[in-house]
Each structure stands twice: as structure tokens, then as C-alpha cells.
Amino acid sequence: MRGEGWKARRDALAWARSIIPLFEARLFLEKVLGLSRVALMAHDELPLSESEREAFETLVVRRAAGEPVAYLLGQREFYGRTYRVTPDVLIPRPETELLVELALERADAGSRVLDLGTGSGAVAVSLALEKPDAEVTAVDLSPAALAVARSNAQALGARVGFLQGSWYGPVPLPARFDLIVSNPPYVAPGDPHLAEGDLRFEPSSALVGQDDGLGDIRFIVHGAANRLAPGGWLLFEHGYDQGRACRDLLTAAGFTEVQTWPDLAGMDRVSGGACGQPPLTRKS
Ligand code: GLN
């Protein structure tokens, strides 16, 4: 599998594309050489140094064995910004941008926002940067994930307060948030998708929900009323087949304006509701 016998950048790409997609090979070569796409293509006859060649080969071989591109590159784009990611955090997904959009529609300048299970921090940092006067708090159980989230907040200049612990555990009472958001683990234990693609390499604590997969969502919904200001919103991501169950949980917990929103693929992806009586005015 090793790329014996090549010297130039273009030979390296020709070798790599026989085992992984060409666009991924280009990303790895750009990373190794520290070059943009344009600079790489402009001089693809130039040779690689021995260490560049080794680094490139390693990335290609690891990718061929299934490791996610985002972990190999150490980064992923989310809501227009680049986030550092490591195997300690879930890789931010495009469908989670829906959660950010719905939260932004409901956040005001001074909103107090809580992000539960922040992982890479992508949701909390996006909200803090889009609403710079909002007071954003982000919680995660994993100290390693929090270190990644902190580094993202710092690198992107976002003002986010971080707390380590389980869901509402580290949030002091009486906390009154205007908005609680979460992309919790919600995949059912034993779901065959866990043995496919990127999910094999992601932290199961970020993927697999308690009980039937909905255990963490149940916990988040039940605890939200105590933490939300009247009229505050809870919004969370869930699986494509969990919309109905999530709306039932929200309704049973006394939420109003309960709704599920589809992602760009048309799949149920985010549900939420308002705490108690609907406020007199709400931004649409
Ligand atoms: N959307 C992810 C997937 O199934 C799961 C993310 C999560 O559990 N929060 O690929």
C-alpha cells in the first residue's frame, strides 16, 4: 500500500487516489505541505521531502483504514468557521447548523444561553459569535472535550463560560436561561450505524443515548423547566425517527409551541418548545 517510487507532488496524488478519493488526498497533501489548493496545483511537479512524504503516506493509509478526515486533518468547518477537532469530540455535522439557526431566531442581544454537551464547542461558539452580547455557558462531562471547546472559543474569539459535569449538574441554581440548546447523544445502543463510517471512531459517550437512545433527551427535557426563564426555549437535536417521541416528551413536560424541524435532507432533526405560557411577543 505504501507509495514506493514517487517523488513529485502529482505522483503522490496519483498513488493516493488509487486507495482514497482524490479530494481527500489533496486535503492531506495541502496539510502536510502547508499549502493552499491553488499553490499546490500550480506546482505539482515539485518533489516532496522525505518527512513530507512519510507524513502524507501515513495520513492516506490511516484514511484508507477508515479514520475520519476531520480527525486526520484535526479540523472541520461548522457554520462558516473552522473548528479544531480531536477524537475526544464528536465531529460537527452540517445538520447541526439547523440547531444554531433555530437558536439564533430565538436569541436576543442579552440572552442567557446554555449549551449542554458542548463537545467541540461548535454550537456554543457559533451562538456566542453571532450574538456577541449573549451570555453563553457550555457544559460537558468530558474534561478532554472541554479542553477542545475552550481552545476553539479562544482561537475564534468567542466569550463562552465552560463548566465540567453531567448535564445540569454543574449549573448553579437558580439559573434562569432564555435558551437551552443541546446536541446530546441519541443513537440507540446497538444501532448498526455505530459500526459504520466516522461513527466507529467517535466517542460513544457523544453518540449513544441512555436506554433506548432517548434517555439523555428525557433527562434534558425534564430538567429544563427548572432552568428556563418563563417563555424561554429548549431546542435539541435528535435522530430522524425520534421527532414524535421528542414532541411527546416536551408536551408532557408542559412545553408550549412544541415543534419538530427537518434538516436540509428533509429528516426530522431538531425539536423544541417554549417554557410555560407563550411570551406575548416572540421574534419569528
Ligand atoms: N447525527 C449523528 C449521527 O447519527 C449523531 C450525533 C449525536 O448523537 N448527537 O451520525
PDB file of N, CA, C and O in Angstrom, residues 99 114 116 166-168 176 180-186 210 213-228 232-238 242-256 258-261 270-276:
ATOM      1  N   LEU A  99     -29.744  23.571  14.336  1.00  0.00           N
ATOM      2  CA  LEU A  99     -29.902  23.900  15.763  1.00  0.00           C
ATOM      3  C   LEU A  99     -29.430  25.330  16.021  1.00  0.00           C
ATOM      4  O   LEU A  99     -30.068  26.097  16.746  1.00  0.00           O
ATOM      5  N   LEU A 114     -27.599  28.327  27.416  1.00  0.00           N
ATOM      6  CA  LEU A 114     -26.909  27.162  27.972  1.00  0.00           C
ATOM      7  C   LEU A 114     -26.798  26.094  26.892  1.00  0.00           C
ATOM      8  O   LEU A 114     -27.799  25.714  26.287  1.00  0.00           O
ATOM      9  N   LEU A 116     -25.741  22.250  26.386  1.00  0.00           N
ATOM     10  CA  LEU A 116     -25.473  21.036  27.167  1.00  0.00           C
ATOM     11  C   LEU A 116     -24.789  19.987  26.305  1.00  0.00           C
ATOM     12  O   LEU A 116     -25.308  19.594  25.265  1.00  0.00           O
ATOM     13  N   SER A 166     -22.155  16.683  34.482  1.00  0.00           N
ATOM     14  CA  SER A 166     -23.189  15.972  33.737  1.00  0.00           C
ATOM     15  C   SER A 166     -24.435  16.847  33.587  1.00  0.00           C
ATOM     16  O   SER A 166     -25.074  17.206  34.569  1.00  0.00           O
ATOM     17  N   TRP A 167     -24.771  17.171  32.358  1.00  0.00           N
ATOM     18  CA  TRP A 167     -25.976  17.948  32.018  1.00  0.00           C
ATOM     19  C   TRP A 167     -26.149  19.162  32.945  1.00  0.00           C
ATOM     20  O   TRP A 167     -25.289  20.021  32.984  1.00  0.00           O
ATOM     21  N   TYR A 168     -27.236  19.205  33.721  1.00  0.00           N
ATOM     22  CA  TYR A 168     -27.474  20.399  34.558  1.00  0.00           C
ATOM     23  C   TYR A 168     -26.619  20.394  35.825  1.00  0.00           C
ATOM     24  O   TYR A 168     -26.584  21.391  36.548  1.00  0.00           O
ATOM     25  N   ARG A 176     -31.502  30.908  35.412  1.00  0.00           N
ATOM     26  CA  ARG A 176     -32.655  31.186  34.552  1.00  0.00           C
ATOM     27  C   ARG A 176     -32.155  31.528  33.164  1.00  0.00           C
ATOM     28  O   ARG A 176     -31.740  32.655  32.918  1.00  0.00           O
ATOM     29  N   ILE A 180     -31.986  27.046  26.094  1.00  0.00           N
ATOM     30  CA  ILE A 180     -31.138  25.873  26.337  1.00  0.00           C
ATOM     31  C   ILE A 180     -31.051  25.113  25.022  1.00  0.00           C
ATOM     32  O   ILE A 180     -32.082  24.820  24.405  1.00  0.00           O
ATOM     33  N   VAL A 181     -29.840  24.832  24.587  1.00  0.00           N
ATOM     34  CA  VAL A 181     -29.643  24.067  23.344  1.00  0.00           C
ATOM     35  C   VAL A 181     -28.793  22.841  23.664  1.00  0.00           C
ATOM     36  O   VAL A 181     -27.991  22.853  24.600  1.00  0.00           O
ATOM     37  N   SER A 182     -28.985  21.796  22.862  1.00  0.00           N
ATOM     38  CA  SER A 182     -28.163  20.604  23.065  1.00  0.00           C
ATOM     39  C   SER A 182     -28.150  19.732  21.809  1.00  0.00           C
ATOM     40  O   SER A 182     -29.161  19.589  21.133  1.00  0.00           O
ATOM     41  N   ASN A 183     -26.975  19.194  21.526  1.00  0.00           N
ATOM     42  CA  ASN A 183     -26.864  18.083  20.578  1.00  0.00           C
ATOM     43  C   ASN A 183     -26.384  16.893  21.394  1.00  0.00           C
ATOM     44  O   ASN A 183     -25.195  16.605  21.449  1.00  0.00           O
ATOM     45  N   PRO A 184     -27.325  16.231  22.070  1.00  0.00           N
ATOM     46  CA  PRO A 184     -26.926  15.174  23.020  1.00  0.00           C
ATOM     47  C   PRO A 184     -26.691  13.857  22.293  1.00  0.00           C
ATOM     48  O   PRO A 184     -26.991  13.735  21.103  1.00  0.00           O
ATOM     49  N   PRO A 185     -26.167  12.857  22.996  1.00  0.00           N
ATOM     50  CA  PRO A 185     -26.120  11.519  22.395  1.00  0.00           C
ATOM     51  C   PRO A 185     -27.545  10.998  22.262  1.00  0.00           C
ATOM     52  O   PRO A 185     -28.335  11.123  23.183  1.00  0.00           O
ATOM     53  N   TYR A 186     -27.885  10.447  21.098  1.00  0.00           N
ATOM     54  CA  TYR A 186     -29.249   9.958  20.911  1.00  0.00           C
ATOM     55  C   TYR A 186     -29.338   8.682  20.071  1.00  0.00           C
ATOM     56  O   TYR A 186     -30.418   8.188  19.772  1.00  0.00           O
ATOM     57  N   GLN A 210     -28.693   7.044  26.541  1.00  0.00           N
ATOM     58  CA  GLN A 210     -29.089   6.064  27.561  1.00  0.00           C
ATOM     59  C   GLN A 210     -30.349   5.318  27.106  1.00  0.00           C
ATOM     60  O   GLN A 210     -31.105   5.813  26.283  1.00  0.00           O
ATOM     61  N   GLY A 213     -31.841   5.130  23.630  1.00  0.00           N
ATOM     62  CA  GLY A 213     -31.237   6.215  22.858  1.00  0.00           C
ATOM     63  C   GLY A 213     -31.790   7.568  23.271  1.00  0.00           C
ATOM     64  O   GLY A 213     -31.149   8.590  23.092  1.00  0.00           O
ATOM     65  N   LEU A 214     -33.005   7.550  23.876  1.00  0.00           N
ATOM     66  CA  LEU A 214     -33.667   8.812  24.240  1.00  0.00           C
ATOM     67  C   LEU A 214     -33.459   9.196  25.704  1.00  0.00           C
ATOM     68  O   LEU A 214     -33.984  10.210  26.158  1.00  0.00           O
ATOM     69  N   GLY A 215     -32.684   8.388  26.429  1.00  0.00           N
ATOM     70  CA  GLY A 215     -32.544   8.612  27.872  1.00  0.00           C
ATOM     71  C   GLY A 215     -31.986   9.978  28.220  1.00  0.00           C
ATOM     72  O   GLY A 215     -32.473  10.646  29.142  1.00  0.00           O
ATOM     73  N   ASP A 216     -30.967  10.412  27.492  1.00  0.00           N
ATOM     74  CA  ASP A 216     -30.374  11.718  27.798  1.00  0.00           C
ATOM     75  C   ASP A 216     -31.322  12.854  27.421  1.00  0.00           C
ATOM     76  O   ASP A 216     -31.416  13.858  28.133  1.00  0.00           O
ATOM     77  N   ILE A 217     -32.020  12.675  26.298  1.00  0.00           N
ATOM     78  CA  ILE A 217     -33.002  13.688  25.890  1.00  0.00           C
ATOM     79  C   ILE A 217     -34.103  13.803  26.938  1.00  0.00           C
ATOM     80  O   ILE A 217     -34.508  14.903  27.328  1.00  0.00           O
ATOM     81  N   ARG A 218     -34.570  12.652  27.455  1.00  0.00           N
ATOM     82  CA  ARG A 218     -35.589  12.678  28.521  1.00  0.00           C
ATOM     83  C   ARG A 218     -35.099  13.482  29.710  1.00  0.00           C
ATOM     84  O   ARG A 218     -35.812  14.329  30.254  1.00  0.00           O
ATOM     85  N   PHE A 219     -33.856  13.236  30.092  1.00  0.00           N
ATOM     86  CA  PHE A 219     -33.284  13.925  31.249  1.00  0.00           C
ATOM     87  C   PHE A 219     -33.207  15.430  30.994  1.00  0.00           C
ATOM     88  O   PHE A 219     -33.544  16.256  31.850  1.00  0.00           O
ATOM     89  N   ILE A 220     -32.763  15.786  29.798  1.00  0.00           N
ATOM     90  CA  ILE A 220     -32.628  17.212  29.440  1.00  0.00           C
ATOM     91  C   ILE A 220     -33.998  17.895  29.439  1.00  0.00           C
ATOM     92  O   ILE A 220     -34.159  18.997  29.973  1.00  0.00           O
ATOM     93  N   VAL A 221     -34.990  17.224  28.860  1.00  0.00           N
ATOM     94  CA  VAL A 221     -36.337  17.819  28.796  1.00  0.00           C
ATOM     95  C   VAL A 221     -36.899  17.983  30.210  1.00  0.00           C
ATOM     96  O   VAL A 221     -37.423  19.040  30.561  1.00  0.00           O
ATOM     97  N   HIS A 222     -36.757  16.954  31.043  1.00  0.00           N
ATOM     98  CA  HIS A 222     -37.343  17.028  32.386  1.00  0.00           C
ATOM     99  C   HIS A 222     -36.695  18.093  33.246  1.00  0.00           C
ATOM    100  O   HIS A 222     -37.361  18.708  34.069  1.00  0.00           O
ATOM    101  N   GLY A 223     -35.396  18.325  33.038  1.00  0.00           N
ATOM    102  CA  GLY A 223     -34.720  19.315  33.880  1.00  0.00           C
ATOM    103  C   GLY A 223     -34.843  20.743  33.369  1.00  0.00           C
ATOM    104  O   GLY A 223     -34.491  21.692  34.073  1.00  0.00           O
ATOM    105  N   ALA A 224     -35.344  20.905  32.153  1.00  0.00           N
ATOM    106  CA  ALA A 224     -35.265  22.234  31.525  1.00  0.00           C
ATOM    107  C   ALA A 224     -36.174  23.264  32.190  1.00  0.00           C
ATOM    108  O   ALA A 224     -35.794  24.431  32.335  1.00  0.00           O
ATOM    109  N   ALA A 225     -37.374  22.827  32.612  1.00  0.00           N
ATOM    110  CA  ALA A 225     -38.336  23.796  33.155  1.00  0.00           C
ATOM    111  C   ALA A 225     -37.750  24.544  34.347  1.00  0.00           C
ATOM    112  O   ALA A 225     -37.988  25.739  34.527  1.00  0.00           O
ATOM    113  N   ASN A 226     -36.975  23.849  35.170  1.00  0.00           N
ATOM    114  CA  ASN A 226     -36.342  24.460  36.350  1.00  0.00           C
ATOM    115  C   ASN A 226     -35.251  25.447  36.006  1.00  0.00           C
ATOM    116  O   ASN A 226     -34.793  26.187  36.871  1.00  0.00           O
ATOM    117  N   ARG A 227     -34.762  25.369  34.771  1.00  0.00           N
ATOM    118  CA  ARG A 227     -33.604  26.199  34.398  1.00  0.00           C
ATOM    119  C   ARG A 227     -33.962  27.309  33.435  1.00  0.00           C
ATOM    120  O   ARG A 227     -33.124  28.161  33.155  1.00  0.00           O
ATOM    121  N   LEU A 228     -35.172  27.255  32.879  1.00  0.00           N
ATOM    122  CA  LEU A 228     -35.548  28.245  31.865  1.00  0.00           C
ATOM    123  C   LEU A 228     -36.340  29.381  32.496  1.00  0.00           C
ATOM    124  O   LEU A 228     -37.176  29.165  33.384  1.00  0.00           O
ATOM    125  N   GLY A 232     -38.796  30.989  27.938  1.00  0.00           N
ATOM    126  CA  GLY A 232     -37.507  30.560  27.374  1.00  0.00           C
ATOM    127  C   GLY A 232     -37.686  29.298  26.539  1.00  0.00           C
ATOM    128  O   GLY A 232     -38.655  28.551  26.711  1.00  0.00           O
ATOM    129  N   TRP A 233     -36.747  29.057  25.649  1.00  0.00           N
ATOM    130  CA  TRP A 233     -36.858  27.931  24.719  1.00  0.00           C
ATOM    131  C   TRP A 233     -35.840  26.839  24.999  1.00  0.00           C
ATOM    132  O   TRP A 233     -34.673  27.129  25.327  1.00  0.00           O
ATOM    133  N   LEU A 234     -36.304  25.601  24.820  1.00  0.00           N
ATOM    134  CA  LEU A 234     -35.411  24.442  24.776  1.00  0.00           C
ATOM    135  C   LEU A 234     -35.403  23.916  23.341  1.00  0.00           C
ATOM    136  O   LEU A 234     -36.477  23.709  22.753  1.00  0.00           O
ATOM    137  N   LEU A 235     -34.212  23.745  22.783  1.00  0.00           N
ATOM    138  CA  LEU A 235     -34.064  23.209  21.420  1.00  0.00           C
ATOM    139  C   LEU A 235     -32.993  22.136  21.453  1.00  0.00           C
ATOM    140  O   LEU A 235     -31.908  22.362  22.007  1.00  0.00           O
ATOM    141  N   PHE A 236     -33.283  20.980  20.866  1.00  0.00           N
ATOM    142  CA  PHE A 236     -32.254  19.934  20.872  1.00  0.00           C
ATOM    143  C   PHE A 236     -32.337  19.107  19.603  1.00  0.00           C
ATOM    144  O   PHE A 236     -33.396  18.970  18.981  1.00  0.00           O
ATOM    145  N   GLU A 237     -31.182  18.551  19.242  1.00  0.00           N
ATOM    146  CA  GLU A 237     -31.093  17.674  18.077  1.00  0.00           C
ATOM    147  C   GLU A 237     -31.459  16.244  18.475  1.00  0.00           C
ATOM    148  O   GLU A 237     -31.273  15.841  19.624  1.00  0.00           O
ATOM    149  N   HIS A 238     -31.970  15.494  17.482  1.00  0.00           N
ATOM    150  CA  HIS A 238     -32.281  14.082  17.739  1.00  0.00           C
ATOM    151  C   HIS A 238     -32.252  13.308  16.435  1.00  0.00           C
ATOM    152  O   HIS A 238     -32.038  13.884  15.357  1.00  0.00           O
ATOM    153  N   GLN A 242     -37.015  10.123  15.762  1.00  0.00           N
ATOM    154  CA  GLN A 242     -37.328  10.403  17.168  1.00  0.00           C
ATOM    155  C   GLN A 242     -38.204  11.650  17.354  1.00  0.00           C
ATOM    156  O   GLN A 242     -38.462  12.061  18.479  1.00  0.00           O
ATOM    157  N   GLY A 243     -38.627  12.261  16.246  1.00  0.00           N
ATOM    158  CA  GLY A 243     -39.381  13.521  16.340  1.00  0.00           C
ATOM    159  C   GLY A 243     -40.643  13.374  17.171  1.00  0.00           C
ATOM    160  O   GLY A 243     -40.895  14.165  18.088  1.00  0.00           O
ATOM    161  N   ARG A 244     -41.430  12.372  16.871  1.00  0.00           N
ATOM    162  CA  ARG A 244     -42.692  12.173  17.563  1.00  0.00           C
ATOM    163  C   ARG A 244     -42.471  11.980  19.064  1.00  0.00           C
ATOM    164  O   ARG A 244     -43.112  12.621  19.910  1.00  0.00           O
ATOM    165  N   ALA A 245     -41.513  11.097  19.395  1.00  0.00           N
ATOM    166  CA  ALA A 245     -41.233  10.815  20.807  1.00  0.00           C
ATOM    167  C   ALA A 245     -40.754  12.083  21.520  1.00  0.00           C
ATOM    168  O   ALA A 245     -41.120  12.338  22.674  1.00  0.00           O
ATOM    169  N   CYS A 246     -39.965  12.890  20.825  1.00  0.00           N
ATOM    170  CA  CYS A 246     -39.450  14.116  21.450  1.00  0.00           C
ATOM    171  C   CYS A 246     -40.562  15.128  21.676  1.00  0.00           C
ATOM    172  O   CYS A 246     -40.616  15.780  22.722  1.00  0.00           O
ATOM    173  N   ARG A 247     -41.452  15.250  20.708  1.00  0.00           N
ATOM    174  CA  ARG A 247     -42.584  16.187  20.898  1.00  0.00           C
ATOM    175  C   ARG A 247     -43.462  15.720  22.063  1.00  0.00           C
ATOM    176  O   ARG A 247     -43.921  16.535  22.866  1.00  0.00           O
ATOM    177  N   ASP A 248     -43.675  14.414  22.157  1.00  0.00           N
ATOM    178  CA  ASP A 248     -44.485  13.896  23.275  1.00  0.00           C
ATOM    179  C   ASP A 248     -43.826  14.203  24.617  1.00  0.00           C
ATOM    180  O   ASP A 248     -44.497  14.588  25.579  1.00  0.00           O
ATOM    181  N   LEU A 249     -42.506  14.051  24.673  1.00  0.00           N
ATOM    182  CA  LEU A 249     -41.790  14.353  25.917  1.00  0.00           C
ATOM    183  C   LEU A 249     -41.946  15.827  26.289  1.00  0.00           C
ATOM    184  O   LEU A 249     -42.188  16.174  27.451  1.00  0.00           O
ATOM    185  N   LEU A 250     -41.794  16.700  25.290  1.00  0.00           N
ATOM    186  CA  LEU A 250     -41.888  18.146  25.534  1.00  0.00           C
ATOM    187  C   LEU A 250     -43.295  18.528  25.992  1.00  0.00           C
ATOM    188  O   LEU A 250     -43.468  19.290  26.953  1.00  0.00           O
ATOM    189  N   THR A 251     -44.289  17.977  25.324  1.00  0.00           N
ATOM    190  CA  THR A 251     -45.673  18.302  25.668  1.00  0.00           C
ATOM    191  C   THR A 251     -45.988  17.817  27.082  1.00  0.00           C
ATOM    192  O   THR A 251     -46.571  18.537  27.892  1.00  0.00           O
ATOM    193  N   ALA A 252     -45.548  16.581  27.381  1.00  0.00           N
ATOM    194  CA  ALA A 252     -45.808  16.022  28.716  1.00  0.00           C
ATOM    195  C   ALA A 252     -45.116  16.837  29.799  1.00  0.00           C
ATOM    196  O   ALA A 252     -45.586  16.907  30.933  1.00  0.00           O
ATOM    197  N   ALA A 253     -43.995  17.490  29.453  1.00  0.00           N
ATOM    198  CA  ALA A 253     -43.271  18.284  30.442  1.00  0.00           C
ATOM    199  C   ALA A 253     -43.805  19.721  30.519  1.00  0.00           C
ATOM    200  O   ALA A 253     -43.219  20.560  31.210  1.00  0.00           O
ATOM    201  N   GLY A 254     -44.889  20.006  29.804  1.00  0.00           N
ATOM    202  CA  GLY A 254     -45.539  21.311  29.915  1.00  0.00           C
ATOM    203  C   GLY A 254     -45.043  22.370  28.950  1.00  0.00           C
ATOM    204  O   GLY A 254     -45.381  23.542  29.085  1.00  0.00           O
ATOM    205  N   PHE A 255     -44.238  21.965  27.968  1.00  0.00           N
ATOM    206  CA  PHE A 255     -43.768  22.955  26.980  1.00  0.00           C
ATOM    207  C   PHE A 255     -44.898  23.343  26.040  1.00  0.00           C
ATOM    208  O   PHE A 255     -45.794  22.547  25.765  1.00  0.00           O
ATOM    209  N   THR A 256     -44.837  24.567  25.548  1.00  0.00           N
ATOM    210  CA  THR A 256     -45.801  25.034  24.548  1.00  0.00           C
ATOM    211  C   THR A 256     -45.069  25.288  23.241  1.00  0.00           C
ATOM    212  O   THR A 256     -43.828  25.295  23.204  1.00  0.00           O
ATOM    213  N   VAL A 258     -44.663  23.434  20.852  1.00  0.00           N
ATOM    214  CA  VAL A 258     -43.802  22.274  20.588  1.00  0.00           C
ATOM    215  C   VAL A 258     -43.774  21.968  19.084  1.00  0.00           C
ATOM    216  O   VAL A 258     -44.815  21.948  18.429  1.00  0.00           O
ATOM    217  N   GLN A 259     -42.592  21.769  18.585  1.00  0.00           N
ATOM    218  CA  GLN A 259     -42.428  21.617  17.142  1.00  0.00           C
ATOM    219  C   GLN A 259     -41.185  20.789  16.823  1.00  0.00           C
ATOM    220  O   GLN A 259     -40.237  20.758  17.606  1.00  0.00           O
ATOM    221  N   THR A 260     -41.202  20.146  15.647  1.00  0.00           N
ATOM    222  CA  THR A 260     -40.009  19.473  15.114  1.00  0.00           C
ATOM    223  C   THR A 260     -39.670  20.114  13.780  1.00  0.00           C
ATOM    224  O   THR A 260     -40.569  20.418  12.996  1.00  0.00           O
ATOM    225  N   TRP A 261     -38.372  20.327  13.545  1.00  0.00           N
ATOM    226  CA  TRP A 261     -37.923  20.929  12.290  1.00  0.00           C
ATOM    227  C   TRP A 261     -37.073  19.928  11.512  1.00  0.00           C
ATOM    228  O   TRP A 261     -36.214  19.240  12.108  1.00  0.00           O
ATOM    229  N   VAL A 270     -34.448  18.500  14.692  1.00  0.00           N
ATOM    230  CA  VAL A 270     -34.431  19.317  15.914  1.00  0.00           C
ATOM    231  C   VAL A 270     -35.865  19.455  16.406  1.00  0.00           C
ATOM    232  O   VAL A 270     -36.774  19.665  15.610  1.00  0.00           O
ATOM    233  N   SER A 271     -36.058  19.293  17.719  1.00  0.00           N
ATOM    234  CA  SER A 271     -37.360  19.588  18.321  1.00  0.00           C
ATOM    235  C   SER A 271     -37.167  20.579  19.443  1.00  0.00           C
ATOM    236  O   SER A 271     -36.058  20.741  19.965  1.00  0.00           O
ATOM    237  N   GLY A 272     -38.248  21.231  19.796  1.00  0.00           N
ATOM    238  CA  GLY A 272     -38.146  22.192  20.886  1.00  0.00           C
ATOM    239  C   GLY A 272     -39.493  22.741  21.263  1.00  0.00           C
ATOM    240  O   GLY A 272     -40.516  22.417  20.652  1.00  0.00           O
ATOM    241  N   GLY A 273     -39.463  23.560  22.293  1.00  0.00           N
ATOM    242  CA  GLY A 273     -40.675  24.201  22.756  1.00  0.00           C
ATOM    243  C   GLY A 273     -40.331  25.311  23.717  1.00  0.00           C
ATOM    244  O   GLY A 273     -39.173  25.478  24.111  1.00  0.00           O
ATOM    245  N   ALA A 274     -41.369  26.083  24.053  1.00  0.00           N
ATOM    246  CA  ALA A 274     -41.194  27.201  24.971  1.00  0.00           C
ATOM    247  C   ALA A 274     -41.662  26.782  26.355  1.00  0.00           C
ATOM    248  O   ALA A 274     -42.561  25.955  26.495  1.00  0.00           O
ATOM    249  N   CYS A 275     -41.036  27.387  27.351  1.00  0.00           N
ATOM    250  CA  CYS A 275     -41.317  27.043  28.730  1.00  0.00           C
ATOM    251  C   CYS A 275     -42.575  27.763  29.194  1.00  0.00           C
ATOM    252  O   CYS A 275     -42.616  28.998  29.196  1.00  0.00           O
ATOM    253  N   GLY A 276     -43.588  27.011  29.581  1.00  0.00           N
ATOM    254  CA  GLY A 276     -44.808  27.603  30.123  1.00  0.00           C
ATOM    255  C   GLY A 276     -45.580  28.365  29.073  1.00  0.00           C
ATOM    256  O   GLY A 276     -45.594  28.001  27.905  1.00  0.00           O
TER     257      GLY A 276
END
